[in-house]
Coordinates of C-alpha atoms in Angstrom, one line a residue:
X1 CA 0.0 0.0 0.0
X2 CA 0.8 3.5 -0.4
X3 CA 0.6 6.4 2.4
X4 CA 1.0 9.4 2.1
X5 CA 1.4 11.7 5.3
X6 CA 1.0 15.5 5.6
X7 CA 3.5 16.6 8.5
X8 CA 4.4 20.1 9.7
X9 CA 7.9 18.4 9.1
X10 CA 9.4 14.8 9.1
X11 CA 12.9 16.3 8.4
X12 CA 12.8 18.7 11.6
X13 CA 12.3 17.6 15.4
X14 CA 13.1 21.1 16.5
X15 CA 9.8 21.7 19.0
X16 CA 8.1 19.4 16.7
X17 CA 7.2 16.3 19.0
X18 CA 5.3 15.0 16.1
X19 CA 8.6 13.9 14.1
X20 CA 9.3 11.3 16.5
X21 CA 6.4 8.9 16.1
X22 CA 5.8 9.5 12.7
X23 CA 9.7 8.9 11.9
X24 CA 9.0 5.4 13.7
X25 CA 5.4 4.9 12.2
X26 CA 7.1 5.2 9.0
X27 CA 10.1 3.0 9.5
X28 CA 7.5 0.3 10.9
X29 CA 5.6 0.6 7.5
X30 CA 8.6 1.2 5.5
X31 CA 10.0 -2.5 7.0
X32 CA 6.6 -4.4 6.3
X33 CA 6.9 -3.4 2.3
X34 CA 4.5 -0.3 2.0
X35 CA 5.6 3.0 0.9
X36 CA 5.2 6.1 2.4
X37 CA 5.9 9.5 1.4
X38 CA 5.6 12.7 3.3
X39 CA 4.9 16.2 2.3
X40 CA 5.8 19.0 4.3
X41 CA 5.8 22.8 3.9
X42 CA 8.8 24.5 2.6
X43 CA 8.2 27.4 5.2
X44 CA 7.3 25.1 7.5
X45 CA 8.6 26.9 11.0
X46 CA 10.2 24.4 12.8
X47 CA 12.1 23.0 10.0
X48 CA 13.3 27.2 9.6
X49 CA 13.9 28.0 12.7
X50 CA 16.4 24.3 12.8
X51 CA 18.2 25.7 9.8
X52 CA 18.4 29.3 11.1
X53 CA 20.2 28.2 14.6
X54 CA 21.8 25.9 13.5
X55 CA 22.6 25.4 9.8
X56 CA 21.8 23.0 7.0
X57 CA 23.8 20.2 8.3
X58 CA 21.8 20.2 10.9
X59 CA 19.6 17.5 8.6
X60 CA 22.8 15.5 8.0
X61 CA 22.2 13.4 11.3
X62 CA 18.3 12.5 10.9
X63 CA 19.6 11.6 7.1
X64 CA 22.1 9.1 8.7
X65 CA 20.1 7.7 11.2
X66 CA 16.8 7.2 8.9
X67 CA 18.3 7.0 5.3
X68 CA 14.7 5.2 4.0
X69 CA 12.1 8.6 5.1
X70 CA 12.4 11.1 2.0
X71 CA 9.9 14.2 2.6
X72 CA 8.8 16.4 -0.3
X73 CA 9.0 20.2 0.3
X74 CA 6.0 21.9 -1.1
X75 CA 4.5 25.7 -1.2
X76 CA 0.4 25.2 -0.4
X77 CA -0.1 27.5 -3.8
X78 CA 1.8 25.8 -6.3
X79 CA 1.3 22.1 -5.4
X80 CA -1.0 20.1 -7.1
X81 CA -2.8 18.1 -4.8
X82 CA -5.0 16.0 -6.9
X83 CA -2.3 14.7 -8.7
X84 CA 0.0 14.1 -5.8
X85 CA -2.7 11.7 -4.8
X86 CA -4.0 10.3 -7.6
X87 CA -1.5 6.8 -6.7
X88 CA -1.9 6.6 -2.8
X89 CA -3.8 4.2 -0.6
X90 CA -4.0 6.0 2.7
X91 CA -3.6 10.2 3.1
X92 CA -3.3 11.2 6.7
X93 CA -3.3 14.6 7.4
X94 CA -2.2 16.0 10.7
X95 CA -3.9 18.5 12.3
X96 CA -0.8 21.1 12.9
X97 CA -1.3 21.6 9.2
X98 CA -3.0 24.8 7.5
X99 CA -6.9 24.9 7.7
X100 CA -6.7 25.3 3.7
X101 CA -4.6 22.2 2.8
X102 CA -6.9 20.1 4.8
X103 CA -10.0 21.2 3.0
X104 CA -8.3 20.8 0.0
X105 CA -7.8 17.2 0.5
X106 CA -11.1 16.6 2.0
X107 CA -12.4 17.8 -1.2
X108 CA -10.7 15.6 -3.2
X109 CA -11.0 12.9 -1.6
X110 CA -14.8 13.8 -1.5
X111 CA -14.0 12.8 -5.8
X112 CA -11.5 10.2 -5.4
X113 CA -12.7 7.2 -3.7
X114 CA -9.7 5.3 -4.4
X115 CA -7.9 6.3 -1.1
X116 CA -9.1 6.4 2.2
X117 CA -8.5 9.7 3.9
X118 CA -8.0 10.1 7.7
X119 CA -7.2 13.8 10.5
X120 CA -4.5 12.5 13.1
X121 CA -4.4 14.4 16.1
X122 CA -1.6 14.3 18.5
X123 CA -2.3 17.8 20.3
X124 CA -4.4 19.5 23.2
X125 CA -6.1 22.0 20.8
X126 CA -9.4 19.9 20.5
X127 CA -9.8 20.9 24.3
X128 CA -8.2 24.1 25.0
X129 CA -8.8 25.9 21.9
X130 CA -11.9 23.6 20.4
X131 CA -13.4 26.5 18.3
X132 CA -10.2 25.7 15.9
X133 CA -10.7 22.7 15.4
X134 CA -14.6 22.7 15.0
X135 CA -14.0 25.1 11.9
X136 CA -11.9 22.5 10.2
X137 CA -13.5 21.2 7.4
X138 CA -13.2 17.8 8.1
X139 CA -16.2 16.1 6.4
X140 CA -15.2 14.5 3.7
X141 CA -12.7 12.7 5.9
X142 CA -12.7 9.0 6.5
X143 CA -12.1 9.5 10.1
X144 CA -9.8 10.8 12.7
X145 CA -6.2 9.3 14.6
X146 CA -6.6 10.3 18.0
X147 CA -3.5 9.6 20.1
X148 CA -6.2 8.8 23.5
X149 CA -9.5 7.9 23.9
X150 CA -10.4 11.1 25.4
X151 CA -9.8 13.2 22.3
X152 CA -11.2 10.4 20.1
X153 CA -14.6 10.7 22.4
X154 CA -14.4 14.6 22.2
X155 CA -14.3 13.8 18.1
X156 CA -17.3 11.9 18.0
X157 CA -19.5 13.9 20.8
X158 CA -19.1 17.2 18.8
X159 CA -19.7 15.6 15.7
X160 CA -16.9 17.2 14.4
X161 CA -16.2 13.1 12.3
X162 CA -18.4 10.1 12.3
X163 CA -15.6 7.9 12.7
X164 CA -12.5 8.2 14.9
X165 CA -10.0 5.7 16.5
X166 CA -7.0 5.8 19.5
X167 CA -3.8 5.6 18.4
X168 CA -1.5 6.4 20.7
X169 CA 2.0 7.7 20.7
X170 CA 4.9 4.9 21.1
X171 CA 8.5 5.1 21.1
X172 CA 10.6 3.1 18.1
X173 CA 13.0 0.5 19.6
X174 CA 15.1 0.5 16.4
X175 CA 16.4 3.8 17.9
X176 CA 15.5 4.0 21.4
X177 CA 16.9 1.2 23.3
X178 CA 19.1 1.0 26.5
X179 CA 23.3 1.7 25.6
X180 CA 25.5 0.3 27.8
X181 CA 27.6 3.7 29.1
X182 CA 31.0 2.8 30.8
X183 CA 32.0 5.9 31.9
X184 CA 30.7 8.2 34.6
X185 CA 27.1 9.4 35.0
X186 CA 25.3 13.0 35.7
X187 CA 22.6 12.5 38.0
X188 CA 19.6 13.5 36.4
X189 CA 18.6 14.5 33.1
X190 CA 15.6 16.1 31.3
X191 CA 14.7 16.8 27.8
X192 CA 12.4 18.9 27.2
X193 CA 10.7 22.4 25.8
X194 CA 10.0 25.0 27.5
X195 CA 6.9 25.7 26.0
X196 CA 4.1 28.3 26.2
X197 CA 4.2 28.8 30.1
X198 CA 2.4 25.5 30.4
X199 CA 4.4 23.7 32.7
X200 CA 6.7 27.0 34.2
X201 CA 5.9 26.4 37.6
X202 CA 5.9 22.9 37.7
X203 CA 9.4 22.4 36.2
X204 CA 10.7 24.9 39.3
X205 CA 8.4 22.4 41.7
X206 CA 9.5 19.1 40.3
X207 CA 13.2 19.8 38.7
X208 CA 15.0 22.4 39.2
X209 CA 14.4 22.8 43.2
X210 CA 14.9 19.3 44.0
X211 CA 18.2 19.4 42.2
X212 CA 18.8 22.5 43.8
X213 CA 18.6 21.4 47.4
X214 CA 20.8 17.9 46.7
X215 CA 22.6 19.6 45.1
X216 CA 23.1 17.3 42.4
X217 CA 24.6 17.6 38.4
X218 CA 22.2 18.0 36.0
X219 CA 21.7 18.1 32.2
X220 CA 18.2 19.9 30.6
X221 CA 18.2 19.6 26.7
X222 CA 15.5 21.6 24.5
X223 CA 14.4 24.8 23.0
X224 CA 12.4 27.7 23.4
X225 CA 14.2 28.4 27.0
X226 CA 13.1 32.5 27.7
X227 CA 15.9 34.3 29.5
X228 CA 14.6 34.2 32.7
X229 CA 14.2 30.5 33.0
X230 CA 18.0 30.4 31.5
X231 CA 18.9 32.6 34.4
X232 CA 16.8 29.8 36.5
X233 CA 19.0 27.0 35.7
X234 CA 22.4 28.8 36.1
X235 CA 21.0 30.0 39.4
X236 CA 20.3 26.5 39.9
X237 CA 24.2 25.2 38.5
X238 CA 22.1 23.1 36.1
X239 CA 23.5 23.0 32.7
X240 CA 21.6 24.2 29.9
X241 CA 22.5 21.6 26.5
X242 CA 20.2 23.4 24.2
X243 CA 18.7 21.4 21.3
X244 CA 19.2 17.8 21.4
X245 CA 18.2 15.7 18.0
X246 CA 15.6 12.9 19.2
X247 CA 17.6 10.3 17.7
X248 CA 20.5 11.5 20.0
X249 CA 17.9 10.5 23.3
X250 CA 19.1 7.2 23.7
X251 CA 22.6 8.0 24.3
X252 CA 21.9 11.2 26.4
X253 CA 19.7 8.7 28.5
X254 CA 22.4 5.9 29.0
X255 CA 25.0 8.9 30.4
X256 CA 22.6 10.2 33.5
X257 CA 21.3 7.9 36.4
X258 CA 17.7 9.0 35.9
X259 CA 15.2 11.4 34.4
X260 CA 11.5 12.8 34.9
X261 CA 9.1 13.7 33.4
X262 CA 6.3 16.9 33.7
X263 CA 3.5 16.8 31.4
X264 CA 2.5 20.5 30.5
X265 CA -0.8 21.4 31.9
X266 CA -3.6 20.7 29.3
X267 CA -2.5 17.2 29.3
X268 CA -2.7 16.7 32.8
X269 CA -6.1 18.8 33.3
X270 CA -8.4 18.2 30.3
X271 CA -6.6 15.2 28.7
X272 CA -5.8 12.3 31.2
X273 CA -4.6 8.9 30.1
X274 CA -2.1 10.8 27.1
X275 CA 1.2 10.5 29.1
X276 CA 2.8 12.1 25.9
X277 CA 5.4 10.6 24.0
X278 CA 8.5 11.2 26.1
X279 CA 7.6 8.5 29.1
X280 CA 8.0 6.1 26.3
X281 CA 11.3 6.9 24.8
X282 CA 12.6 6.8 28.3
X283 CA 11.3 3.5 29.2
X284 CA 12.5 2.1 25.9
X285 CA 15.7 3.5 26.8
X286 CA 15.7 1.9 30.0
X287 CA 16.4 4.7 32.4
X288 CA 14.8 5.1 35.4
X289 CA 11.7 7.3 35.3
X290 CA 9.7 9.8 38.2
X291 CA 7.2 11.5 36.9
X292 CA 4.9 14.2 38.3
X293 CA 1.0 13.3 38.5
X294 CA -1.0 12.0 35.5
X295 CA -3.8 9.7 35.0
X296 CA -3.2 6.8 33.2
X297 CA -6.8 6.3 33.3
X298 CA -6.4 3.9 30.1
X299 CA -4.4 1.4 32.0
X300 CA -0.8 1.2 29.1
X301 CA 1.5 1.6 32.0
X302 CA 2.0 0.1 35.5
X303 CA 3.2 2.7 38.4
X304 CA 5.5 1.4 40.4
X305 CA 6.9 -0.9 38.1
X306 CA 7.5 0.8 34.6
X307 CA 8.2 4.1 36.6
X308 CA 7.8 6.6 39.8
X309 CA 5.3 8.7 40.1
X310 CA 5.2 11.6 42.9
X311 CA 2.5 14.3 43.8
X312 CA 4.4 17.1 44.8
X313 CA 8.1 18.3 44.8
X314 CA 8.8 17.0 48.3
X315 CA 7.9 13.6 46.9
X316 CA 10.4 14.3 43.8
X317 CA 13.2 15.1 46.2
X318 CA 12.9 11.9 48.1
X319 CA 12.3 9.7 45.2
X320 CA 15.4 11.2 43.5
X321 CA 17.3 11.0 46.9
X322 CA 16.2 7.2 47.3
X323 CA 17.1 6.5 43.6
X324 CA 20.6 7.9 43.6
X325 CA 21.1 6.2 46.7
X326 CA 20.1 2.6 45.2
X327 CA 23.7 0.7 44.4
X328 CA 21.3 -1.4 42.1
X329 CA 21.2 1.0 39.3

């Protein structure tokens, strides 16, 4: 089969969580014998803003590490759609794409009933901003990709599809897997963005105080870091990495004792049971994991066994504490 995937960019993970699953989707599709092509804009932001920090060989590692995923660069007004899909099987569309494009495709496909056409979701928008996505024009679609039950019910209750499935976000063990580091560890690590103000608070509750009072070495990887939470950290003698490529999480993982994860705020509010797709690259990784409170009110993971979970940065501190403490790890 053929499937073909509308991204905000493949090539780019730079504040783009959506690159990591889909680079593993793909692989996993790839491997089985089907083709897949993406399409992604060539102004596409996060793609840009890669190149502008950090130059064109910035693209040289992702090329190395997934030699098989090929994207095609396109401008919305010069493309032409119908042909592009006059040979696939499958179009997905992802939602973080413009309002225009998708009714585009929803049209043709309205025309074209070779392919089946289907709106993946792997955001909070549907909740905190639903008026966006209940002016999509999504009904000529086949159906939506919702990555948690939750968001697929909030699909089907507003009527926004008549059709809509879970498919959650999962970590691909052809790149994350534990590495066996000989040399000396840090003792905690996270990786992640800093990201709208949505998890500000917390990340001072549930990072950067705990390793504050033990006073331990610390790593933070990611972008999007205002200056004020840069002056945080060095306040803190946590060093800031700045953007690390996702392939590059495995072996970032295997040089630290532990990390920990803090869902951003939406997630943990209005979308229980979507633990987001960094608790699973760490746990395919193999690294010890605490995170802050969620719900996994769909029952994937086992607390206490997979990972830690804490309420409050005094639990953290402990839990950290009692993990770095452990000769078993």
């Amino acid at each position: 089969m053929k499937f073909i995937y509308f991204t905000h960019s493949i090539l780019s993970d730079w504040n783009n969580g959506n690159a990591h699953f889909l680079r593993g989707v793909a692989s996993e599709l790839l491997c089985r014998g089907h083709e897949v092509v993406f399409y992604e804009p060539s102004d596409g932001w996060s793609l840009s803003k890669l190149k502008q920090c950090y130059g064109d060989g910035a693209l040289k590692g992702f090329h190395e590490v997934y030699p098989t995923l090929k994207s095609n660069l396109y401008n919305l007004e010069s493309i032409d759609l119908e042909d592009e899909l006059d040979s696939a099987d499958v179009v997905i569309v992802h939602e973080w794409n413009d309002p225009q494009l998708i009714s585009v495709i929803g049209d043709i496909r309205k025309r074209n009933h070779r392919f089946k056409l289907f709106f993946h979701d792997t955001h909070h928008r549907a909740v905190s901003n639903p008026e966006d996505i209940a002016l999509m024009d999504l009904v000529n679609y086949d159906g939506v990709l919702a990555f948690g039950e939750i968001l697929k019910n909030l699909y089907l209750q507003n009527g926004w599809v008549k059709q809509a499935w879970t498919w959650h976000e999962a970590a691909d063990t052809r790149v994350f897997k534990p590495i066996d580091f000989k040399g000396p560890k840090n003792d905690i690590v996270w990786i992640g963005n800093w990201g709208d103000e949505e998890r500000s608070s917390e990340l001072e509750e549930y990072i950067f105080n705990p390793v504050r009072e033990l006073h331990l070495n610390c790593n933070v990887y990611g972008v999007r870091y205002p200056l004020d939470a840069l002056e945080t950290l060095k306040k803190s003698d946590i060093s800031y990495r700045g953007w690390l490529p996702n392939y590059k999480v495995p072996q970032v993982f295997s040089q630290s004792r532990l990390t920990v994860h803090v869902p951003r705020r939406p997630y943990v509010r209005m979308l229980p049971g979507i633990p987001t797709i960094r608790i699973f690259e760490a746990l395919a990784c193999g690294i010890p994991l605490i995170s802050s409170q969620w719900d996994d009110c769909e029952k994937m993971l086992t607390e206490g066994k997979d990972y830690l979970m804490v309420n409050n940065g005094a639990m953290m501190k402990e839990r950290i504490q009692n993990l770095l403490e452990d000769k078993s790890f």
